[in-house]
Amino acid sequence: MKLFSPQLVESWLSHPIASKMISFGAIGLGNTVIDLAIFTFTYQVLNLPLVPANVLAWLVAVSVSYFMNTKITFRAESGRVLRRKDYLSFVASGALGVIAATTTLVVLSSFMPVIVAKFASIAVGFAVNFTMSHFVVFRPKFPEEPNH
């Protein structure tokens, strides 16, 4: 039995929200690698303390994520234009995602193995970050209605 038949994949990808979720997730995976690389370099090579190394790594990764999502995932909504207001909203929504994921991890780890709780927290963080990006940061800009 095939888990993902070509027809199922084609059907899924024909839905704009599914395509956006896949793109957002792929960019997120890339930014996880960036975050880990920057963190490792600043913490182990530059000997920065744990918290500053982590914050710097997150800021670089979230900035790359904003750039990539503006240019690729939410290109129709953003017009592929980088805006300070959207960037600040994206960073704030990312912080909200980190808080939601961390809370999920702490709560669930009391009831299940930490690794299972970690995967659940990743899913929660993804859901919060995608939802905030889709409905708040990159929401469609509707033209103003003319005054009559």
N, C-alpha and C. Protein backbone atom coordinates (compact mmCIF):
# COMPACT_ATOMS: atom_id res chain seq x y z
N MET A 1 0.84 -1.19 0.00
CA MET A 1 0.00 0.00 0.00
C MET A 1 0.88 1.24 0.00
N LYS A 2 0.60 2.14 -0.93
CA LYS A 2 1.35 3.39 -1.00
C LYS A 2 0.74 4.40 -0.04
N LEU A 3 1.62 5.01 0.76
CA LEU A 3 1.14 6.01 1.70
C LEU A 3 0.77 7.30 0.97
N PHE A 4 1.57 7.66 -0.02
CA PHE A 4 1.33 8.90 -0.76
C PHE A 4 1.24 8.59 -2.25
N SER A 5 0.05 8.38 -2.74
CA SER A 5 -0.12 8.13 -4.16
C SER A 5 0.07 9.44 -4.92
N PRO A 6 0.47 9.36 -6.19
CA PRO A 6 0.64 10.59 -6.98
C PRO A 6 -0.64 11.43 -7.03
N GLN A 7 -1.78 10.77 -7.09
CA GLN A 7 -3.05 11.51 -7.13
C GLN A 7 -3.30 12.26 -5.83
N LEU A 8 -2.95 11.62 -4.70
CA LEU A 8 -3.13 12.26 -3.39
C LEU A 8 -2.21 13.47 -3.27
N VAL A 9 -0.96 13.30 -3.67
CA VAL A 9 0.01 14.40 -3.60
C VAL A 9 -0.44 15.54 -4.51
N GLU A 10 -0.86 15.22 -5.74
CA GLU A 10 -1.30 16.25 -6.68
C GLU A 10 -2.53 16.98 -6.15
N SER A 11 -3.46 16.24 -5.56
CA SER A 11 -4.66 16.85 -4.99
C SER A 11 -4.30 17.80 -3.85
N TRP A 12 -3.39 17.33 -2.99
CA TRP A 12 -2.97 18.15 -1.84
C TRP A 12 -2.30 19.43 -2.31
N LEU A 13 -1.39 19.29 -3.29
CA LEU A 13 -0.63 20.45 -3.75
C LEU A 13 -1.47 21.43 -4.55
N SER A 14 -2.63 20.98 -5.04
CA SER A 14 -3.49 21.89 -5.79
C SER A 14 -4.22 22.88 -4.88
N HIS A 15 -4.17 22.65 -3.58
CA HIS A 15 -4.77 23.57 -2.62
C HIS A 15 -3.73 24.60 -2.20
N PRO A 16 -3.99 25.88 -2.40
CA PRO A 16 -2.98 26.91 -2.08
C PRO A 16 -2.49 26.85 -0.64
N ILE A 17 -3.36 26.59 0.31
CA ILE A 17 -2.95 26.57 1.71
C ILE A 17 -1.99 25.41 1.96
N ALA A 18 -2.21 24.28 1.33
CA ALA A 18 -1.31 23.13 1.49
C ALA A 18 0.07 23.45 0.91
N SER A 19 0.08 24.05 -0.27
CA SER A 19 1.36 24.43 -0.87
C SER A 19 2.11 25.42 0.01
N LYS A 20 1.37 26.35 0.59
CA LYS A 20 2.00 27.33 1.49
C LYS A 20 2.56 26.64 2.73
N MET A 21 1.81 25.69 3.27
CA MET A 21 2.29 24.98 4.46
C MET A 21 3.57 24.21 4.15
N ILE A 22 3.61 23.57 2.99
CA ILE A 22 4.80 22.81 2.61
C ILE A 22 5.99 23.75 2.42
N SER A 23 5.78 24.86 1.74
CA SER A 23 6.84 25.83 1.53
C SER A 23 7.31 26.41 2.87
N PHE A 24 6.38 26.77 3.73
CA PHE A 24 6.69 27.32 5.04
C PHE A 24 7.50 26.31 5.85
N GLY A 25 7.08 25.05 5.80
CA GLY A 25 7.79 24.00 6.53
C GLY A 25 9.20 23.77 5.99
N ALA A 26 9.36 23.77 4.67
CA ALA A 26 10.69 23.58 4.08
C ALA A 26 11.63 24.73 4.45
N ILE A 27 11.11 25.94 4.40
CA ILE A 27 11.91 27.10 4.81
C ILE A 27 12.23 27.00 6.30
N GLY A 28 11.28 26.55 7.08
CA GLY A 28 11.51 26.36 8.52
C GLY A 28 12.61 25.34 8.80
N LEU A 29 12.64 24.26 8.03
CA LEU A 29 13.70 23.27 8.21
C LEU A 29 15.07 23.89 7.90
N GLY A 30 15.13 24.64 6.82
CA GLY A 30 16.39 25.32 6.48
C GLY A 30 16.81 26.29 7.56
N ASN A 31 15.86 27.00 8.11
CA ASN A 31 16.19 27.97 9.16
C ASN A 31 16.55 27.30 10.48
N THR A 32 16.07 26.09 10.69
CA THR A 32 16.50 25.33 11.86
C THR A 32 17.99 25.01 11.75
N VAL A 33 18.43 24.66 10.55
CA VAL A 33 19.85 24.39 10.31
C VAL A 33 20.67 25.66 10.53
N ILE A 34 20.17 26.79 10.03
CA ILE A 34 20.86 28.08 10.22
C ILE A 34 20.97 28.39 11.71
N ASP A 35 19.85 28.25 12.42
CA ASP A 35 19.82 28.51 13.86
C ASP A 35 20.85 27.66 14.58
N LEU A 36 20.86 26.37 14.29
CA LEU A 36 21.79 25.46 14.94
C LEU A 36 23.25 25.81 14.62
N ALA A 37 23.51 26.14 13.36
CA ALA A 37 24.89 26.49 12.96
C ALA A 37 25.37 27.77 13.64
N ILE A 38 24.53 28.80 13.65
CA ILE A 38 24.90 30.07 14.29
C ILE A 38 25.08 29.86 15.80
N PHE A 39 24.14 29.13 16.40
CA PHE A 39 24.24 28.87 17.84
C PHE A 39 25.54 28.13 18.16
N THR A 40 25.81 27.07 17.41
CA THR A 40 27.02 26.27 17.68
C THR A 40 28.28 27.13 17.52
N PHE A 41 28.33 27.92 16.46
CA PHE A 41 29.49 28.78 16.23
C PHE A 41 29.67 29.81 17.34
N THR A 42 28.60 30.52 17.68
CA THR A 42 28.72 31.59 18.68
C THR A 42 28.97 31.05 20.07
N TYR A 43 28.37 29.89 20.38
CA TYR A 43 28.52 29.31 21.72
C TYR A 43 29.86 28.58 21.88
N GLN A 44 30.20 27.76 20.90
CA GLN A 44 31.40 26.92 21.05
C GLN A 44 32.67 27.57 20.53
N VAL A 45 32.57 28.39 19.48
CA VAL A 45 33.78 28.99 18.91
C VAL A 45 34.03 30.38 19.48
N LEU A 46 32.99 31.20 19.50
CA LEU A 46 33.14 32.57 20.03
C LEU A 46 32.98 32.63 21.55
N ASN A 47 32.56 31.53 22.16
CA ASN A 47 32.38 31.44 23.61
C ASN A 47 31.39 32.45 24.18
N LEU A 48 30.35 32.78 23.41
CA LEU A 48 29.29 33.62 23.96
C LEU A 48 28.51 32.81 24.99
N PRO A 49 27.96 33.48 26.00
CA PRO A 49 27.10 32.76 26.96
C PRO A 49 25.89 32.14 26.24
N LEU A 50 25.28 31.15 26.87
CA LEU A 50 24.19 30.37 26.30
C LEU A 50 23.04 31.24 25.76
N VAL A 51 22.50 32.11 26.60
CA VAL A 51 21.32 32.90 26.19
C VAL A 51 21.64 33.86 25.05
N PRO A 52 22.71 34.67 25.12
CA PRO A 52 23.01 35.54 23.97
C PRO A 52 23.28 34.75 22.68
N ALA A 53 23.96 33.61 22.78
CA ALA A 53 24.21 32.79 21.60
C ALA A 53 22.90 32.30 20.99
N ASN A 54 21.98 31.88 21.85
CA ASN A 54 20.69 31.38 21.37
C ASN A 54 19.85 32.49 20.77
N VAL A 55 19.82 33.65 21.41
CA VAL A 55 19.03 34.78 20.90
C VAL A 55 19.58 35.26 19.56
N LEU A 56 20.91 35.37 19.45
CA LEU A 56 21.52 35.79 18.19
C LEU A 56 21.19 34.79 17.08
N ALA A 57 21.31 33.51 17.37
CA ALA A 57 21.00 32.48 16.37
C ALA A 57 19.54 32.57 15.95
N TRP A 58 18.63 32.75 16.90
CA TRP A 58 17.21 32.87 16.58
C TRP A 58 16.94 34.11 15.74
N LEU A 59 17.57 35.24 16.07
CA LEU A 59 17.36 36.47 15.30
C LEU A 59 17.83 36.33 13.86
N VAL A 60 18.96 35.68 13.65
CA VAL A 60 19.44 35.46 12.28
C VAL A 60 18.47 34.54 11.54
N ALA A 61 18.10 33.44 12.17
CA ALA A 61 17.20 32.47 11.53
C ALA A 61 15.83 33.08 11.23
N VAL A 62 15.28 33.84 12.15
CA VAL A 62 13.96 34.43 11.92
C VAL A 62 14.03 35.50 10.83
N SER A 63 15.16 36.18 10.72
CA SER A 63 15.34 37.18 9.66
C SER A 63 15.41 36.51 8.29
N VAL A 64 16.16 35.42 8.20
CA VAL A 64 16.24 34.66 6.94
C VAL A 64 14.85 34.09 6.61
N SER A 65 14.16 33.60 7.62
CA SER A 65 12.82 33.05 7.43
C SER A 65 11.87 34.11 6.88
N TYR A 66 11.92 35.32 7.45
CA TYR A 66 11.07 36.41 6.95
C TYR A 66 11.38 36.69 5.48
N PHE A 67 12.65 36.81 5.15
CA PHE A 67 13.07 37.08 3.78
C PHE A 67 12.54 36.00 2.82
N MET A 68 12.78 34.74 3.16
CA MET A 68 12.39 33.63 2.29
C MET A 68 10.87 33.50 2.17
N ASN A 69 10.16 33.67 3.28
CA ASN A 69 8.70 33.57 3.22
C ASN A 69 8.08 34.74 2.47
N THR A 70 8.70 35.91 2.56
CA THR A 70 8.21 37.06 1.80
C THR A 70 8.39 36.82 0.30
N LYS A 71 9.53 36.28 -0.06
CA LYS A 71 9.87 36.08 -1.48
C LYS A 71 9.24 34.83 -2.09
N ILE A 72 8.92 33.81 -1.25
CA ILE A 72 8.45 32.54 -1.80
C ILE A 72 7.04 32.19 -1.31
N THR A 73 6.91 31.86 -0.03
CA THR A 73 5.65 31.31 0.49
C THR A 73 4.49 32.29 0.38
N PHE A 74 4.71 33.52 0.80
CA PHE A 74 3.64 34.52 0.81
C PHE A 74 3.90 35.62 -0.23
N ARG A 75 4.46 35.22 -1.38
CA ARG A 75 4.82 36.20 -2.41
C ARG A 75 3.60 36.95 -2.93
N ALA A 76 2.46 36.28 -3.06
CA ALA A 76 1.27 36.95 -3.57
C ALA A 76 0.77 38.00 -2.57
N GLU A 77 0.79 37.66 -1.30
CA GLU A 77 0.29 38.59 -0.27
C GLU A 77 1.27 39.73 -0.02
N SER A 78 2.56 39.47 -0.12
CA SER A 78 3.57 40.49 0.20
C SER A 78 4.00 41.29 -1.02
N GLY A 79 3.69 40.79 -2.21
CA GLY A 79 4.20 41.42 -3.42
C GLY A 79 5.72 41.28 -3.51
N ARG A 80 6.25 40.36 -2.72
CA ARG A 80 7.70 40.13 -2.63
C ARG A 80 8.46 41.36 -2.16
N VAL A 81 7.76 42.22 -1.42
CA VAL A 81 8.37 43.45 -0.91
C VAL A 81 8.62 43.30 0.58
N LEU A 82 9.87 43.55 0.98
CA LEU A 82 10.24 43.50 2.40
C LEU A 82 9.80 44.80 3.07
N ARG A 83 9.10 44.68 4.19
CA ARG A 83 8.59 45.85 4.91
C ARG A 83 8.97 45.73 6.38
N ARG A 84 9.41 46.83 6.96
CA ARG A 84 9.80 46.83 8.38
C ARG A 84 8.64 46.39 9.27
N LYS A 85 7.44 46.89 9.01
CA LYS A 85 6.27 46.54 9.82
C LYS A 85 6.01 45.04 9.76
N ASP A 86 6.07 44.46 8.55
CA ASP A 86 5.85 43.02 8.40
C ASP A 86 6.96 42.23 9.09
N TYR A 87 8.20 42.72 8.99
CA TYR A 87 9.32 42.04 9.64
C TYR A 87 9.11 42.01 11.16
N LEU A 88 8.76 43.15 11.73
CA LEU A 88 8.55 43.22 13.17
C LEU A 88 7.38 42.33 13.60
N SER A 89 6.33 42.28 12.78
CA SER A 89 5.20 41.38 13.08
C SER A 89 5.63 39.93 12.99
N PHE A 90 6.47 39.62 12.01
CA PHE A 90 6.97 38.25 11.83
C PHE A 90 7.81 37.83 13.03
N VAL A 91 8.69 38.72 13.48
CA VAL A 91 9.52 38.43 14.65
C VAL A 91 8.64 38.23 15.88
N ALA A 92 7.65 39.10 16.06
CA ALA A 92 6.74 38.97 17.21
C ALA A 92 5.97 37.65 17.14
N SER A 93 5.49 37.29 15.95
CA SER A 93 4.75 36.03 15.83
C SER A 93 5.68 34.84 16.06
N GLY A 94 6.95 34.97 15.66
CA GLY A 94 7.93 33.92 15.93
C GLY A 94 8.16 33.74 17.42
N ALA A 95 8.20 34.86 18.13
CA ALA A 95 8.35 34.79 19.59
C ALA A 95 7.13 34.11 20.20
N LEU A 96 5.96 34.40 19.68
CA LEU A 96 4.74 33.74 20.15
C LEU A 96 4.82 32.23 19.90
N GLY A 97 5.34 31.84 18.75
CA GLY A 97 5.51 30.43 18.43
C GLY A 97 6.47 29.74 19.37
N VAL A 98 7.57 30.42 19.71
CA VAL A 98 8.55 29.85 20.65
C VAL A 98 7.92 29.67 22.03
N ILE A 99 7.15 30.63 22.46
CA ILE A 99 6.48 30.54 23.75
C ILE A 99 5.48 29.38 23.76
N ALA A 100 4.70 29.26 22.68
CA ALA A 100 3.71 28.17 22.60
C ALA A 100 4.40 26.81 22.58
N ALA A 101 5.48 26.70 21.80
CA ALA A 101 6.20 25.42 21.70
C ALA A 101 6.84 25.06 23.04
N THR A 102 7.45 26.02 23.70
CA THR A 102 8.11 25.75 24.98
C THR A 102 7.09 25.36 26.04
N THR A 103 5.98 26.05 26.07
CA THR A 103 4.92 25.72 27.03
C THR A 103 4.41 24.31 26.79
N THR A 104 4.20 23.97 25.52
CA THR A 104 3.74 22.62 25.17
C THR A 104 4.76 21.58 25.64
N LEU A 105 6.03 21.83 25.39
CA LEU A 105 7.08 20.91 25.78
C LEU A 105 7.10 20.68 27.29
N VAL A 106 7.04 21.77 28.04
CA VAL A 106 7.09 21.66 29.51
C VAL A 106 5.87 20.92 30.04
N VAL A 107 4.69 21.26 29.56
CA VAL A 107 3.47 20.63 30.06
C VAL A 107 3.42 19.15 29.68
N LEU A 108 3.64 18.85 28.39
CA LEU A 108 3.51 17.46 27.94
C LEU A 108 4.60 16.55 28.50
N SER A 109 5.78 17.10 28.77
CA SER A 109 6.86 16.25 29.29
C SER A 109 6.56 15.71 30.68
N SER A 110 5.54 16.27 31.32
CA SER A 110 5.09 15.74 32.61
C SER A 110 4.27 14.46 32.44
N PHE A 111 3.73 14.25 31.22
CA PHE A 111 2.82 13.14 30.97
C PHE A 111 3.35 12.11 29.99
N MET A 112 4.44 12.42 29.29
CA MET A 112 4.95 11.53 28.25
C MET A 112 6.45 11.70 28.13
N PRO A 113 7.10 10.81 27.39
CA PRO A 113 8.54 10.95 27.20
C PRO A 113 8.88 12.31 26.57
N VAL A 114 10.01 12.88 26.97
CA VAL A 114 10.40 14.20 26.50
C VAL A 114 10.49 14.27 24.98
N ILE A 115 11.01 13.22 24.35
CA ILE A 115 11.14 13.25 22.89
C ILE A 115 9.79 13.34 22.20
N VAL A 116 8.79 12.67 22.73
CA VAL A 116 7.43 12.75 22.17
C VAL A 116 6.88 14.14 22.40
N ALA A 117 7.09 14.68 23.59
CA ALA A 117 6.64 16.04 23.90
C ALA A 117 7.34 17.05 22.99
N LYS A 118 8.61 16.81 22.68
CA LYS A 118 9.37 17.71 21.80
C LYS A 118 8.75 17.73 20.41
N PHE A 119 8.43 16.56 19.86
CA PHE A 119 7.80 16.52 18.55
C PHE A 119 6.44 17.21 18.56
N ALA A 120 5.68 17.03 19.62
CA ALA A 120 4.40 17.73 19.74
C ALA A 120 4.62 19.24 19.82
N SER A 121 5.65 19.66 20.54
CA SER A 121 5.92 21.09 20.67
C SER A 121 6.35 21.69 19.33
N ILE A 122 7.07 20.92 18.52
CA ILE A 122 7.45 21.39 17.18
C ILE A 122 6.19 21.59 16.33
N ALA A 123 5.25 20.65 16.42
CA ALA A 123 4.00 20.78 15.67
C ALA A 123 3.20 22.00 16.13
N VAL A 124 3.16 22.24 17.42
CA VAL A 124 2.44 23.41 17.95
C VAL A 124 3.12 24.70 17.48
N GLY A 125 4.45 24.74 17.57
CA GLY A 125 5.18 25.92 17.11
C GLY A 125 4.94 26.19 15.64
N PHE A 126 4.96 25.13 14.83
CA PHE A 126 4.69 25.27 13.40
C PHE A 126 3.28 25.84 13.18
N ALA A 127 2.30 25.27 13.87
CA ALA A 127 0.91 25.71 13.70
C ALA A 127 0.74 27.18 14.08
N VAL A 128 1.32 27.58 15.19
CA VAL A 128 1.22 28.98 15.62
C VAL A 128 1.94 29.90 14.64
N ASN A 129 3.16 29.54 14.26
CA ASN A 129 3.93 30.39 13.34
C ASN A 129 3.27 30.50 11.97
N PHE A 130 2.78 29.38 11.44
CA PHE A 130 2.11 29.44 10.14
C PHE A 130 0.83 30.26 10.22
N THR A 131 0.03 30.01 11.25
CA THR A 131 -1.24 30.74 11.41
C THR A 131 -0.99 32.24 11.53
N MET A 132 -0.04 32.62 12.36
CA MET A 132 0.27 34.05 12.52
C MET A 132 0.79 34.65 11.21
N SER A 133 1.63 33.93 10.51
CA SER A 133 2.16 34.44 9.25
C SER A 133 1.05 34.57 8.21
N HIS A 134 0.21 33.54 8.12
CA HIS A 134 -0.85 33.53 7.10
C HIS A 134 -1.94 34.57 7.38
N PHE A 135 -2.37 34.68 8.62
CA PHE A 135 -3.52 35.53 8.92
C PHE A 135 -3.16 36.92 9.46
N VAL A 136 -1.93 37.12 9.92
CA VAL A 136 -1.56 38.41 10.51
C VAL A 136 -0.46 39.09 9.71
N VAL A 137 0.69 38.46 9.61
CA VAL A 137 1.84 39.11 8.98
C VAL A 137 1.62 39.31 7.49
N PHE A 138 1.23 38.24 6.78
CA PHE A 138 1.11 38.30 5.33
C PHE A 138 -0.34 38.22 4.86
N ARG A 139 -1.26 38.73 5.64
CA ARG A 139 -2.66 38.66 5.22
C ARG A 139 -2.82 39.46 3.93
N PRO A 140 -3.75 39.04 3.09
CA PRO A 140 -3.94 39.75 1.83
C PRO A 140 -4.26 41.23 2.07
N LYS A 141 -3.66 42.06 1.25
CA LYS A 141 -3.91 43.50 1.33
C LYS A 141 -5.02 43.81 0.34
N PHE A 142 -6.20 44.13 0.85
CA PHE A 142 -7.33 44.43 -0.01
C PHE A 142 -7.29 45.90 -0.39
N PRO A 143 -7.60 46.21 -1.65
CA PRO A 143 -7.60 47.62 -2.04
C PRO A 143 -8.69 48.38 -1.28
N GLU A 144 -8.38 49.60 -1.01
CA GLU A 144 -9.35 50.46 -0.31
C GLU A 144 -10.55 50.69 -1.21
N GLU A 145 -11.74 50.70 -0.61
CA GLU A 145 -12.94 51.00 -1.39
C GLU A 145 -13.03 52.52 -1.57
N PRO A 146 -13.46 52.95 -2.76
CA PRO A 146 -13.55 54.39 -2.98
C PRO A 146 -14.67 55.00 -2.13
N ASN A 147 -14.44 56.23 -1.70
CA ASN A 147 -15.47 56.94 -0.93
C ASN A 147 -16.54 57.46 -1.89
N HIS A 148 -17.78 57.31 -1.49
CA HIS A 148 -18.88 57.77 -2.34
C HIS A 148 -19.51 58.98 -1.75
